[in-house]
Amino acid sequence: MNETFDKIKQQVDALLASEQADLEEIRIRYLGKKGELTALLRGMGKLSPDERPIFGQKANELRAYIEAALEEKKAEQKKAAEANQLKAERLDVTMPGKTPILGKRHPLAQVEEQLVNIFLGMGFDVVEGPEVEYDYYNFQALNIPENHPARDTQDTFYISPKVLLRSQTSGVQVRTMEKQKPPIRVISPGRVYRSDEVDATHSPMFHQLEGLVVDKGITMGDLKGTLELFAKKMFGNDTKIRFRPHHFPFTEPSAEVDISCFVCGGEGCRICKGEGWIEILGAGMVHPNVLRNCDIDPDEYSGFAFGLGIERIAMRYFNINDMRLCYENDVRFLKQF
């Protein structure tokens, strides 16, 4: 009898000696319902009345020994696992760190931010409006009624006969004048859409920044002074501006505005195509009809408005020769800025 118990004890000790011992398998093998110790206890009926108490005592001692051995081995394995985890996750604080890859702002975003900051410095407020706009705000309120020829140059994408993707941010100016009475001094940057073929200088989606000032006694001289200061802040103190007569339905008089080439200083080069001047925006005095549409008396108030394409400024500023590069998200291109 003692030999049997000793043999089981030796077997358990041998199995537990392995670091990778399967404790649950050992428990089931010896203490389970069909385990070896359980099988011995079922054979107690064959023993004499004098042998049974001794056998039961030995069996209980062996059970207690196996259970204690299993718990001890379980604690050892847990400790070893924690040590291995700490070793695997150890951080060597003396190793040089990894420099994270930092992104850069898109060239269009850089230019827009610079433009906004310039006009904020001149006391303008930034206003925004919906890109999905009513025909009234995009055209009619700006003195462009239905069938007006100016709509051909701003052909856009219609969602319904009266709802469209805005072709200019001027609608934001109308909304501002409806809600806020003079004095008004705002800029409205944002995306606009036109049904243009994609090429090096055109895109069906691009970005504009428009400005509006309305107050008593506003003149063309105020417009020229504002744009001259903007040009010097954006392109350098030596920059000059030039007005050329033009026509816009929502301004009268109207002008195309050029700046002296910031590369050659007006002498003529590849950037300005030898002319010495670069066209950058359109501007003019707000048309009286536009003021009337917003319930502002043109006999009491006057104003000026201007609008520029952010892509055009960015392409000139960074010497980009193809507008499509701004939308392709090619990291090799964007890294240059």
Coordinates of C-alpha atoms in Angstrom, one line a residue:
M1 CA 0.0 0.0 0.0
N2 CA 2.8 2.4 1.0
E3 CA 4.6 1.6 -2.2
T4 CA 1.6 2.6 -4.3
F5 CA 1.3 5.9 -2.6
D6 CA 5.0 6.6 -2.8
K7 CA 5.0 5.7 -6.5
I8 CA 2.2 8.2 -7.2
K9 CA 4.0 10.9 -5.2
Q10 CA 7.2 10.3 -7.2
Q11 CA 5.3 10.5 -10.5
V12 CA 3.7 13.8 -9.5
D13 CA 7.1 15.2 -8.4
A14 CA 8.6 14.2 -11.7
L15 CA 5.8 15.9 -13.7
L16 CA 6.0 19.1 -11.7
A17 CA 9.7 19.3 -12.2
S18 CA 9.1 20.5 -15.7
E19 CA 8.8 24.3 -16.1
Q20 CA 6.1 23.8 -18.7
A21 CA 4.1 21.4 -16.6
D22 CA 0.4 21.3 -17.4
L23 CA -1.1 21.7 -13.9
E24 CA -4.7 21.0 -15.0
E25 CA -3.7 17.9 -16.8
I26 CA -1.8 16.6 -13.7
R27 CA -4.8 17.5 -11.4
I28 CA -7.2 15.5 -13.6
R29 CA -4.8 12.6 -14.0
Y30 CA -4.5 12.0 -10.2
L31 CA -7.4 13.9 -8.5
G32 CA -10.1 13.8 -11.1
K33 CA -13.2 11.5 -11.1
K34 CA -11.3 9.0 -13.1
G35 CA -7.9 9.8 -11.6
E36 CA -5.5 7.3 -10.1
L37 CA -6.0 8.4 -6.5
T38 CA -9.8 8.3 -6.9
A39 CA -9.5 4.7 -8.4
L40 CA -7.5 3.6 -5.3
L41 CA -10.2 5.0 -3.0
R42 CA -12.9 3.1 -4.8
G43 CA -11.0 -0.1 -4.0
M44 CA -11.2 0.4 -0.3
G45 CA -14.1 -2.0 -0.1
K46 CA -11.7 -4.9 -0.7
L47 CA -9.7 -4.0 2.4
S48 CA -10.2 -5.4 5.8
P49 CA -11.8 -3.2 8.5
D50 CA -8.4 -2.7 10.2
E51 CA -6.7 -1.6 6.9
R52 CA -9.4 0.9 5.8
P53 CA -8.6 3.8 8.3
I54 CA -4.9 3.6 7.6
F55 CA -5.5 3.5 3.8
G56 CA -7.9 6.5 4.0
Q57 CA -5.4 8.5 6.1
K58 CA -2.6 7.8 3.6
A59 CA -4.9 8.7 0.7
N60 CA -5.9 12.0 2.2
E61 CA -2.3 12.9 3.0
L62 CA -1.4 12.2 -0.6
R63 CA -4.3 14.3 -1.9
A64 CA -3.2 17.2 0.3
Y65 CA 0.3 16.8 -0.9
I66 CA -0.6 16.8 -4.6
E67 CA -2.9 19.9 -4.1
A68 CA -0.2 21.8 -2.2
A69 CA 2.4 20.8 -4.9
L70 CA 0.0 22.0 -7.6
E71 CA -0.6 25.4 -5.9
E72 CA 3.2 25.9 -5.3
K73 CA 3.9 25.1 -8.9
K74 CA 1.1 27.5 -10.1
A75 CA 2.7 30.3 -8.0
E76 CA 6.1 29.5 -9.5
Q77 CA 4.7 29.6 -13.1
K78 CA 2.9 32.9 -12.5
K79 CA 6.1 34.5 -11.1
A80 CA 8.1 33.2 -14.0
A81 CA 5.5 34.5 -16.5
E82 CA 5.6 38.0 -14.9
A83 CA 9.4 38.0 -15.0
N84 CA 9.4 37.1 -18.7
Q85 CA 6.8 39.8 -19.4
L86 CA 8.8 42.4 -17.6
K87 CA 11.9 41.3 -19.5
A88 CA 10.1 41.4 -22.9
E89 CA 8.6 44.9 -22.2
R90 CA 11.7 46.4 -20.7
L91 CA 12.4 49.9 -21.9
D92 CA 15.9 51.0 -22.3
V93 CA 15.8 54.7 -21.4
T94 CA 19.3 55.2 -22.7
M95 CA 18.3 54.4 -26.3
P96 CA 17.8 57.3 -28.7
G97 CA 14.2 58.2 -29.3
K98 CA 12.4 57.9 -32.7
T99 CA 11.6 61.2 -34.2
P100 CA 8.0 61.2 -35.3
I101 CA 7.2 62.1 -38.9
L102 CA 5.5 65.5 -38.8
G103 CA 3.2 66.5 -41.6
K104 CA 3.0 70.0 -43.1
R105 CA 0.1 72.2 -44.0
H106 CA -1.0 72.0 -47.6
P107 CA 0.3 74.9 -49.8
L108 CA -3.3 76.1 -50.4
A109 CA -4.0 76.0 -46.6
Q110 CA -0.7 77.9 -46.0
V111 CA -1.7 80.6 -48.5
E112 CA -5.3 80.9 -47.2
E113 CA -4.0 81.2 -43.6
Q114 CA -1.6 84.0 -44.6
L115 CA -4.3 85.8 -46.5
V116 CA -6.7 85.6 -43.6
N117 CA -4.1 86.9 -41.2
I118 CA -3.3 89.9 -43.4
F119 CA -7.0 91.0 -43.6
L120 CA -7.6 90.2 -39.9
G121 CA -4.7 92.6 -39.2
M122 CA -6.7 95.3 -41.2
G123 CA -9.8 94.8 -39.0
F124 CA -11.7 92.4 -41.2
D125 CA -13.9 89.7 -39.7
V126 CA -14.1 86.2 -41.2
V127 CA -17.6 85.0 -42.3
E128 CA -18.6 81.6 -43.8
G129 CA -21.6 80.3 -45.6
P130 CA -23.1 77.2 -47.3
E131 CA -21.4 75.6 -50.2
V132 CA -24.8 74.4 -51.4
E133 CA -26.5 77.7 -52.1
Y134 CA -29.7 79.2 -53.5
D135 CA -29.7 80.6 -57.0
Y136 CA -30.9 83.9 -55.4
Y137 CA -27.8 84.4 -53.3
N138 CA -25.3 83.1 -55.9
F139 CA -26.7 85.2 -58.8
Q140 CA -29.9 87.2 -58.5
A141 CA -29.0 89.2 -55.3
L142 CA -25.7 90.0 -57.0
N143 CA -27.4 91.7 -59.9
I144 CA -27.2 88.6 -62.2
P145 CA -30.8 87.8 -63.1
E146 CA -31.8 84.7 -65.1
N147 CA -30.5 84.6 -68.7
H148 CA -27.8 87.1 -67.9
P149 CA -24.6 86.5 -70.0
A150 CA -22.4 86.5 -66.9
R151 CA -23.9 83.2 -65.8
D152 CA -22.1 81.5 -68.7
T153 CA -18.7 82.2 -67.2
Q154 CA -19.9 80.9 -63.9
D155 CA -21.7 77.8 -65.1
T156 CA -21.9 75.5 -62.0
F157 CA -23.6 72.3 -60.8
Y158 CA -27.3 72.5 -60.1
I159 CA -29.0 70.3 -57.6
S160 CA -32.4 71.7 -58.6
P161 CA -33.5 74.7 -60.6
K162 CA -33.1 76.9 -57.5
V163 CA -30.3 75.2 -55.6
L164 CA -26.7 74.8 -56.8
L165 CA -23.1 74.4 -55.7
R166 CA -21.9 78.0 -55.3
S167 CA -19.7 79.4 -58.0
Q168 CA -18.4 82.2 -55.8
T169 CA -18.3 83.1 -52.1
S170 CA -20.1 86.4 -52.9
G171 CA -23.4 84.9 -51.6
V172 CA -21.8 85.0 -48.1
Q173 CA -21.5 88.8 -48.5
V174 CA -25.2 89.1 -49.4
R175 CA -26.2 87.0 -46.4
T176 CA -24.0 89.1 -44.2
M177 CA -25.5 92.4 -45.4
E178 CA -29.0 90.9 -44.8
K179 CA -28.2 90.2 -41.2
Q180 CA -25.8 93.0 -40.4
K181 CA -26.2 96.6 -41.2
P182 CA -23.2 98.9 -41.9
P183 CA -20.4 99.4 -41.0
I184 CA -19.4 96.0 -42.5
R185 CA -15.9 94.8 -43.0
V186 CA -15.6 91.0 -43.8
I187 CA -13.8 88.4 -45.8
S188 CA -15.3 85.1 -46.9
P189 CA -12.8 82.3 -47.8
G190 CA -14.1 78.9 -49.0
R191 CA -14.5 76.3 -51.7
V192 CA -16.4 77.1 -54.9
Y193 CA -17.5 75.1 -57.9
R194 CA -17.8 75.7 -61.6
S195 CA -18.4 73.4 -64.6
D196 CA -14.8 73.8 -65.9
E197 CA -12.7 71.2 -67.7
V198 CA -9.8 70.0 -65.7
D199 CA -6.5 71.3 -67.0
A200 CA -3.3 73.0 -65.7
T201 CA -5.1 76.2 -64.8
H202 CA -8.8 75.1 -64.3
S203 CA -10.6 72.8 -61.9
P204 CA -14.3 72.2 -61.2
M205 CA -13.5 72.9 -57.6
F206 CA -11.2 75.6 -56.3
H207 CA -10.9 78.1 -53.5
Q208 CA -11.7 81.8 -53.3
L209 CA -11.4 84.6 -50.8
E210 CA -13.6 87.6 -51.2
G211 CA -13.8 90.8 -49.2
L212 CA -16.5 93.4 -48.6
V213 CA -16.5 96.8 -46.9
V214 CA -19.7 98.9 -46.6
D215 CA -19.9 102.2 -44.7
K216 CA -20.6 105.8 -45.3
G217 CA -18.2 107.6 -47.5
I218 CA -16.3 104.5 -48.9
T219 CA -14.5 105.3 -52.1
M220 CA -12.4 103.7 -54.8
G221 CA -9.4 105.2 -53.0
D222 CA -10.2 103.1 -49.9
L223 CA -10.3 100.0 -52.2
K224 CA -6.9 100.9 -53.7
G225 CA -5.3 101.5 -50.4
T226 CA -6.6 98.2 -48.9
L227 CA -5.4 96.2 -51.9
E228 CA -2.0 98.0 -52.0
L229 CA -1.4 97.2 -48.3
F230 CA -2.5 93.6 -48.9
A231 CA -0.1 93.2 -51.9
K232 CA 2.9 94.6 -49.9
K233 CA 2.1 92.3 -46.9
M234 CA 1.8 89.3 -49.2
F235 CA 4.5 89.8 -51.8
G236 CA 6.9 92.3 -50.3
N237 CA 7.2 96.1 -49.6
D238 CA 8.3 96.9 -53.1
T239 CA 5.1 95.5 -54.7
K240 CA 3.0 97.8 -56.8
I241 CA -0.5 97.4 -58.0
R242 CA -2.3 98.4 -61.2
F243 CA -6.0 98.7 -61.9
R244 CA -7.4 97.9 -65.3
P245 CA -11.0 98.7 -66.3
H246 CA -13.3 95.7 -66.3
H247 CA -16.9 94.7 -65.9
F248 CA -18.5 92.7 -63.1
P249 CA -22.3 92.7 -62.7
F250 CA -22.1 93.2 -58.9
T251 CA -19.6 96.1 -58.9
E252 CA -19.6 99.5 -60.7
P253 CA -17.0 100.7 -61.5
S254 CA -15.1 97.4 -61.7
A255 CA -11.4 96.6 -62.2
E256 CA -8.9 93.8 -62.7
V257 CA -6.1 94.2 -60.3
D258 CA -2.5 93.3 -61.2
I259 CA 0.7 93.3 -59.1
S260 CA 4.2 94.0 -60.2
C261 CA 6.0 90.7 -60.7
F262 CA 7.5 89.6 -57.4
V263 CA 10.2 87.6 -59.2
C264 CA 11.6 90.2 -61.7
G265 CA 10.3 93.4 -60.0
G266 CA 8.4 94.4 -63.2
E267 CA 11.2 93.9 -65.7
G268 CA 9.7 90.8 -67.3
C269 CA 10.4 87.1 -66.8
R270 CA 8.9 83.6 -67.3
I271 CA 6.6 83.9 -64.3
C272 CA 4.9 87.1 -65.6
K273 CA 5.3 86.1 -69.2
G274 CA 7.5 89.1 -69.9
E275 CA 4.8 91.6 -69.0
G276 CA 6.1 92.6 -65.6
W277 CA 2.6 92.4 -64.1
I278 CA 0.6 89.5 -62.7
E279 CA -3.2 89.5 -62.6
I280 CA -4.3 88.4 -59.1
L281 CA -7.9 89.5 -58.5
G282 CA -11.0 91.4 -59.5
A283 CA -12.5 94.3 -57.5
G284 CA -14.8 97.3 -57.7
M285 CA -17.4 99.4 -55.9
V286 CA -20.5 97.5 -54.8
H287 CA -23.3 98.0 -57.3
P288 CA -26.2 100.1 -55.9
N289 CA -28.6 97.3 -56.9
V290 CA -26.8 94.8 -54.7
L291 CA -27.1 97.2 -51.8
R292 CA -30.8 97.7 -52.5
N293 CA -31.3 93.9 -52.6
C294 CA -30.0 93.8 -49.0
D295 CA -32.1 96.8 -47.8
I296 CA -29.1 99.1 -47.6
D297 CA -29.7 102.6 -49.0
P298 CA -27.0 103.3 -51.7
D299 CA -27.6 107.0 -51.3
E300 CA -26.4 106.8 -47.7
Y301 CA -23.9 104.0 -47.9
S302 CA -21.3 102.8 -50.4
G303 CA -18.8 100.0 -50.4
F304 CA -16.2 98.0 -52.2
A305 CA -15.7 94.3 -52.9
F306 CA -12.9 92.2 -54.2
G307 CA -12.3 88.5 -54.9
L308 CA -9.2 86.4 -55.5
G309 CA -8.5 82.8 -56.3
I310 CA -6.4 81.1 -53.6
E311 CA -5.0 78.6 -56.1
R312 CA -3.9 81.5 -58.4
I313 CA -2.1 83.1 -55.5
A314 CA -0.5 79.9 -54.4
M315 CA 0.7 79.0 -57.9
R316 CA 2.3 82.4 -58.3
Y317 CA 3.7 82.4 -54.8
F318 CA 5.2 78.9 -54.9
N319 CA 5.9 78.9 -58.7
I320 CA 3.5 75.9 -59.3
N321 CA 2.9 75.4 -63.0
D322 CA -0.1 73.0 -62.8
M323 CA -3.1 73.4 -60.6
R324 CA -3.8 69.6 -60.6
L325 CA -0.7 69.1 -58.5
C326 CA -2.6 70.8 -55.6
Y327 CA -5.3 68.1 -55.5
E328 CA -3.3 64.9 -56.2
N329 CA -2.0 64.5 -52.6
D330 CA 1.4 63.3 -53.9
V331 CA 3.7 63.4 -50.8
R332 CA 6.7 64.1 -53.0
F333 CA 5.1 67.3 -54.2
L334 CA 3.7 68.4 -50.8
K335 CA 7.1 67.9 -49.0
Q336 CA 8.4 70.9 -50.9
F337 CA 6.3 73.2 -48.9

